Amino acid sequence: MTRYLLRSLVSPFFRENGGLIIFIYTMTVFIVNSQSGAGVYEYHLFLVLGTFKHAGMMGMVFLLWFLYTRKFTAFVVTEIYKPENMFLHVFNYLSKKRQTGLLFMATLLLMIPVWAYVIFIVRTGIQYGYIGSVCLVIGYLLLLCLLSALWLGNRLRLIAEGKAPVLKSFKFTSMTGMLLRYIATKQLVTWAGLKIFTCGLLYLIAVNNSMKYYDGQTIFIVISLGILGNGILVYRCREFEDVYLNFYRTMPVSQSMRFLEYALLDFILIIPEVLLIVLLVPKHMPLTDAVTFCLCGYSSMLLMTSLTYFRHFTKSQFYKILSVVLCVQYIFLLTVGLPALYIALTLTAIALLRWRYYKYETLLP
């Protein structure tokens, strides 16, 4: 039984979200290097000790773990409802204790990315005497796994009874509105997780980066990585549009209006980053840099949207392209400057969309 759960629920989750998980670990371990004279180990040590000492930071970490749990639970529910996984209904014939135990094991495995960092948290807590906090962390994670297992068991019973949950949402008619509705109903956890992680990392670095020792290059790289992380949402919006909104390209809407609709969507997706950058002015960031960073981030979103129309990319191909975009941004940062970067990215995005928008359908495999 455990083997079937691994193949049907656990493995597909990591195949689909492995790129995002690697991206987050890369941001945490490899990008956050020396800050105020501290190395990677010292940085994470201070971060964990601060989490133990301050209830607010502990609450934020718990919220991130809850969002991750909600993400994989929603994914598993979607997989359960797929026709090829109808054999999972046999779990309804097991006793409730046995069923919950198997699903609990599956959720423990789905939490492996969290457990990998929790090992460091537990080791640090024991070393510095925060035994109570360590027990709280472990208990909270086990509780999340148990509640997820119970929720999944309930969904299996609903399937057996021929019931399906009804999803209520707002009605939108424009392309921007329909894509926002999709994000709000299907990708909200992914969006929220990206925002909390990116904004949290940016804030922690910026508040330790006083104007006296201001390092704009480091802040720009962090912002760029966070913005490019939205590429997973851009890619999923394109998949959704290809499946459900293909008819929109046949409607009498000018290309300029289509570009403005995507531009509005891209701006809405990065509002949290923009607001945080504005709040960091002028104590932790000059106004000119804040404006430049926002324009570069926004132009990157426009470029990612236009790139999805160049041709049909697989996820791995699209993420590789984003890594190339990051390298180009770094080259501009070291050479001609950021104003030239956002101008170049914006013009490239407009040219790509106008060139490939109506040709994209013929390029699908």
Coordinates of C-alpha atoms in Angstrom, one line a residue, residues 54-335:
H54 CA 10.9 35.9 19.2
A55 CA 7.4 34.6 19.0
G56 CA 6.7 36.7 15.9
M57 CA 9.4 35.0 13.9
M58 CA 8.3 31.6 15.1
G59 CA 4.8 32.4 14.0
M60 CA 6.0 33.4 10.5
V61 CA 7.9 30.1 10.2
F62 CA 4.9 28.2 11.3
L63 CA 2.8 30.0 8.7
L64 CA 5.3 29.1 6.0
W65 CA 5.2 25.5 7.0
F66 CA 1.3 25.6 7.0
L67 CA 1.3 27.1 3.5
Y68 CA 3.6 24.3 2.3
T69 CA 1.4 21.7 3.9
R70 CA -1.6 23.3 2.3
K71 CA 0.1 23.2 -1.1
F72 CA 1.0 19.5 -1.1
T73 CA -2.4 18.6 0.4
A74 CA -4.2 20.4 -2.4
F75 CA -1.9 18.7 -4.9
V76 CA -2.7 15.3 -3.5
V77 CA -6.4 15.9 -3.6
T78 CA -6.1 16.9 -7.2
E79 CA -4.2 13.7 -7.9
I80 CA -6.8 11.6 -6.1
Y81 CA -9.6 12.9 -8.3
K82 CA -7.7 12.0 -11.5
P83 CA -9.2 8.9 -13.4
E84 CA -5.9 7.1 -13.5
N85 CA -5.8 7.1 -9.7
M86 CA -9.2 5.7 -9.2
F87 CA -7.6 2.5 -7.7
L88 CA -6.9 4.6 -4.6
H89 CA -10.5 4.1 -3.6
V90 CA -9.5 0.7 -2.2
F91 CA -8.1 2.7 0.8
N92 CA -11.8 3.2 1.8
Y93 CA -12.0 -0.5 2.6
L94 CA -9.2 -0.2 5.2
S95 CA -9.9 0.5 8.8
K96 CA -9.8 4.2 9.6
K97 CA -6.7 3.7 11.8
R98 CA -4.9 1.9 9.0
Q99 CA -5.9 4.4 6.4
T100 CA -4.9 7.4 8.5
G101 CA -1.5 5.7 9.3
L102 CA -0.7 5.2 5.6
L103 CA -1.7 8.7 4.7
F104 CA 0.3 10.0 7.7
M105 CA 3.4 8.2 6.3
A106 CA 2.8 9.8 2.9
T107 CA 2.5 13.3 4.4
L108 CA 5.7 12.7 6.4
L109 CA 7.5 12.0 3.1
L110 CA 6.0 15.0 1.4
M111 CA 7.4 17.1 4.3
I112 CA 11.0 15.9 3.6
P113 CA 12.1 19.4 2.4
V114 CA 11.0 20.9 5.7
W115 CA 12.4 18.0 7.8
A116 CA 15.8 18.6 6.1
Y117 CA 16.0 22.1 7.6
V118 CA 14.3 21.1 10.8
I119 CA 17.3 18.7 11.5
F120 CA 19.5 21.9 11.8
I121 CA 16.8 23.6 13.9
V122 CA 16.6 20.7 16.3
R123 CA 20.4 20.4 16.6
T124 CA 20.7 24.1 17.3
G125 CA 17.9 24.1 19.8
I126 CA 19.4 21.2 21.8
Q127 CA 22.9 22.8 21.7
Y128 CA 21.6 26.1 23.1
G129 CA 19.1 24.8 25.5
Y130 CA 15.8 25.6 23.7
I131 CA 14.3 22.1 24.5
G132 CA 10.8 23.4 24.8
S133 CA 10.9 25.2 21.5
V134 CA 12.3 22.1 19.8
C135 CA 9.4 20.0 21.1
L136 CA 7.0 22.7 19.9
V137 CA 8.5 22.7 16.4
I138 CA 8.4 18.9 16.1
G139 CA 4.9 18.7 17.6
Y140 CA 3.6 21.3 15.3
L141 CA 5.0 19.5 12.2
L142 CA 3.6 16.2 13.3
L143 CA 0.2 17.9 13.9
L144 CA 0.3 19.3 10.4
C145 CA 1.0 15.8 9.0
L146 CA -1.8 14.3 11.1
L147 CA -4.4 16.9 10.1
S148 CA -3.4 16.5 6.4
A149 CA -3.8 12.7 6.7
L150 CA -7.2 13.1 8.2
W151 CA -8.2 15.7 5.5
L152 CA -7.1 13.3 2.7
G153 CA -9.0 10.4 4.3
N154 CA -12.1 12.6 4.3
R155 CA -11.6 13.4 0.6
L156 CA -11.3 9.7 -0.2
R157 CA -14.6 9.0 1.6
L158 CA -16.2 11.8 -0.4
I159 CA -15.1 10.2 -3.6
A160 CA -16.6 6.9 -2.5
E161 CA -19.9 8.6 -1.8
G162 CA -19.9 10.3 -5.2
K163 CA -19.5 13.8 -3.8
A164 CA -17.1 16.6 -4.8
P165 CA -16.3 19.8 -3.0
V166 CA -17.9 22.9 -4.5
L167 CA -15.4 25.8 -5.1
K168 CA -16.9 29.3 -4.9
S169 CA -15.1 32.2 -6.4
F170 CA -15.5 35.6 -7.9
K171 CA -16.6 36.0 -11.5
F172 CA -14.3 37.8 -13.9
T173 CA -14.8 38.4 -17.7
S174 CA -11.4 40.0 -18.8
M175 CA -8.3 37.9 -19.5
T176 CA -6.6 39.5 -16.5
G177 CA -9.5 38.7 -14.3
M178 CA -9.8 35.1 -15.5
L179 CA -6.1 34.5 -14.9
L180 CA -6.3 36.2 -11.5
R181 CA -9.3 33.9 -10.6
Y182 CA -7.2 30.9 -11.6
I183 CA -4.3 32.0 -9.4
A184 CA -6.7 32.8 -6.5
T185 CA -8.4 29.5 -6.6
K186 CA -5.6 27.1 -7.7
Q187 CA -2.2 28.8 -7.2
L188 CA -2.9 31.0 -4.1
V189 CA -0.6 28.9 -1.8
T190 CA 2.2 29.0 -4.3
W191 CA 1.8 32.8 -4.8
A192 CA 1.7 33.4 -1.0
G193 CA 4.7 31.2 -0.3
L194 CA 6.8 33.0 -2.9
K195 CA 5.8 36.4 -1.5
I196 CA 6.5 35.5 2.1
F197 CA 9.8 33.9 1.3
T198 CA 11.0 36.6 -1.1
C199 CA 9.8 39.5 1.0
G200 CA 11.0 38.0 4.2
L201 CA 14.5 37.4 2.8
L202 CA 14.6 40.8 1.2
Y203 CA 13.6 42.5 4.5
L204 CA 16.1 40.6 6.6
I205 CA 18.9 41.5 4.3
A206 CA 17.8 45.1 3.9
V207 CA 17.4 45.9 7.6
N208 CA 20.9 44.7 8.2
N209 CA 22.2 46.8 5.3
S210 CA 22.4 50.3 6.7
M211 CA 22.9 53.3 4.3
K212 CA 26.5 53.6 5.7
Y213 CA 27.4 50.2 4.3
Y214 CA 24.8 50.1 1.6
D215 CA 25.3 47.2 -0.9
G216 CA 22.8 47.7 -3.8
Q217 CA 24.2 44.9 -5.9
T218 CA 23.3 42.2 -3.2
I219 CA 19.8 43.6 -2.8
F220 CA 19.2 43.7 -6.5
I221 CA 20.3 40.0 -6.9
V222 CA 17.9 39.0 -4.2
I223 CA 15.0 41.0 -5.8
S224 CA 15.8 39.5 -9.2
L225 CA 15.8 36.0 -7.9
G226 CA 12.5 36.6 -6.1
I227 CA 10.9 38.1 -9.2
L228 CA 12.1 35.3 -11.4
G229 CA 10.6 32.9 -8.9
N230 CA 7.2 34.2 -10.2
G231 CA 8.1 32.4 -13.4
I232 CA 6.4 29.3 -12.0
L233 CA 3.1 31.2 -11.9
V234 CA 3.6 32.7 -15.3
Y235 CA 4.3 29.2 -16.7
R236 CA 1.2 27.7 -15.0
C237 CA -1.0 30.6 -16.3
R238 CA 0.2 29.8 -19.8
E239 CA -0.7 26.1 -19.3
F240 CA -4.2 27.1 -18.0
E241 CA -4.6 29.5 -21.0
D242 CA -3.6 26.9 -23.5
V243 CA -6.2 24.4 -22.1
Y244 CA -9.1 26.6 -21.3
L245 CA -8.7 30.1 -22.9
N246 CA -7.4 29.3 -26.4
F247 CA -10.5 30.9 -27.8
Y248 CA -9.4 34.3 -26.6
R249 CA -6.9 34.7 -29.4
T250 CA -9.7 34.6 -32.0
M251 CA -11.6 37.4 -30.3
P252 CA -11.5 41.0 -31.8
V253 CA -9.0 42.4 -29.3
S254 CA -6.0 44.5 -30.4
Q255 CA -2.5 43.4 -29.6
S256 CA -2.0 46.6 -27.6
M257 CA -4.9 45.7 -25.3
R258 CA -3.8 42.1 -25.0
F259 CA -0.3 43.3 -23.9
L260 CA -1.9 45.8 -21.4
E261 CA -4.0 42.9 -19.9
Y262 CA -0.8 40.8 -19.3
A263 CA 1.0 43.8 -18.1
L264 CA -1.7 44.5 -15.5
L265 CA -1.6 40.8 -14.4
D266 CA 2.2 41.0 -14.0
F267 CA 2.0 44.1 -11.9
I268 CA -0.6 42.7 -9.6
L269 CA 1.6 39.6 -9.0
I270 CA 4.5 41.6 -7.7
I271 CA 2.6 44.2 -5.7
P272 CA 4.0 42.8 -2.3
E273 CA 7.6 43.2 -3.5
V274 CA 6.9 46.7 -4.7
L275 CA 5.3 47.8 -1.5
L276 CA 8.2 46.3 0.6
I277 CA 10.7 48.2 -1.5
V278 CA 8.8 51.4 -1.0
L279 CA 8.7 50.9 2.7
L280 CA 12.5 50.4 2.8
V281 CA 13.0 54.0 1.4
P282 CA 14.9 56.0 2.6
K283 CA 16.3 54.3 5.7
H284 CA 17.6 51.2 4.0
M285 CA 17.5 52.1 0.3
P286 CA 17.9 55.2 -1.8
L287 CA 14.8 56.3 -3.7
T288 CA 16.6 56.1 -7.1
D289 CA 17.6 52.5 -6.5
A290 CA 14.1 51.6 -5.3
V291 CA 12.5 52.9 -8.5
T292 CA 15.2 51.2 -10.6
F293 CA 14.7 47.9 -8.8
C294 CA 10.9 48.0 -9.3
L295 CA 11.2 48.8 -13.0
C296 CA 13.8 46.0 -13.5
G297 CA 11.5 43.6 -11.7
Y298 CA 8.4 44.6 -13.6
S299 CA 10.2 44.4 -16.9
S300 CA 11.4 40.9 -16.0
M301 CA 7.8 39.9 -15.4
L302 CA 6.9 41.2 -18.8
L303 CA 9.7 39.3 -20.5
M304 CA 8.8 36.0 -18.8
T305 CA 5.2 36.4 -20.0
S306 CA 6.3 37.1 -23.6
L307 CA 8.8 34.2 -23.5
T308 CA 6.0 31.7 -22.9
Y309 CA 4.7 32.7 -26.4
F310 CA 8.0 32.2 -28.2
R311 CA 7.3 28.5 -28.3
H312 CA 6.0 25.7 -26.0
F313 CA 8.7 25.0 -23.4
T314 CA 8.8 22.2 -20.8
K315 CA 9.2 23.3 -17.2
S316 CA 12.8 22.5 -17.1
Q317 CA 13.5 24.3 -20.3
F318 CA 11.6 27.4 -19.1
Y319 CA 13.5 27.4 -15.8
K320 CA 16.8 27.2 -17.7
I321 CA 15.8 30.2 -19.7
L322 CA 15.1 32.1 -16.5
S323 CA 18.6 31.3 -15.3
V324 CA 20.0 32.8 -18.5
V325 CA 17.8 35.9 -17.9
L326 CA 19.4 36.2 -14.4
C327 CA 22.9 36.0 -15.9
V328 CA 22.0 38.7 -18.4
Q329 CA 20.7 40.9 -15.5
Y330 CA 24.0 40.4 -13.6
I331 CA 26.0 41.3 -16.7
F332 CA 24.0 44.5 -17.1
L333 CA 24.5 45.3 -13.4
L334 CA 28.2 45.1 -13.8
T335 CA 28.5 46.9 -17.1

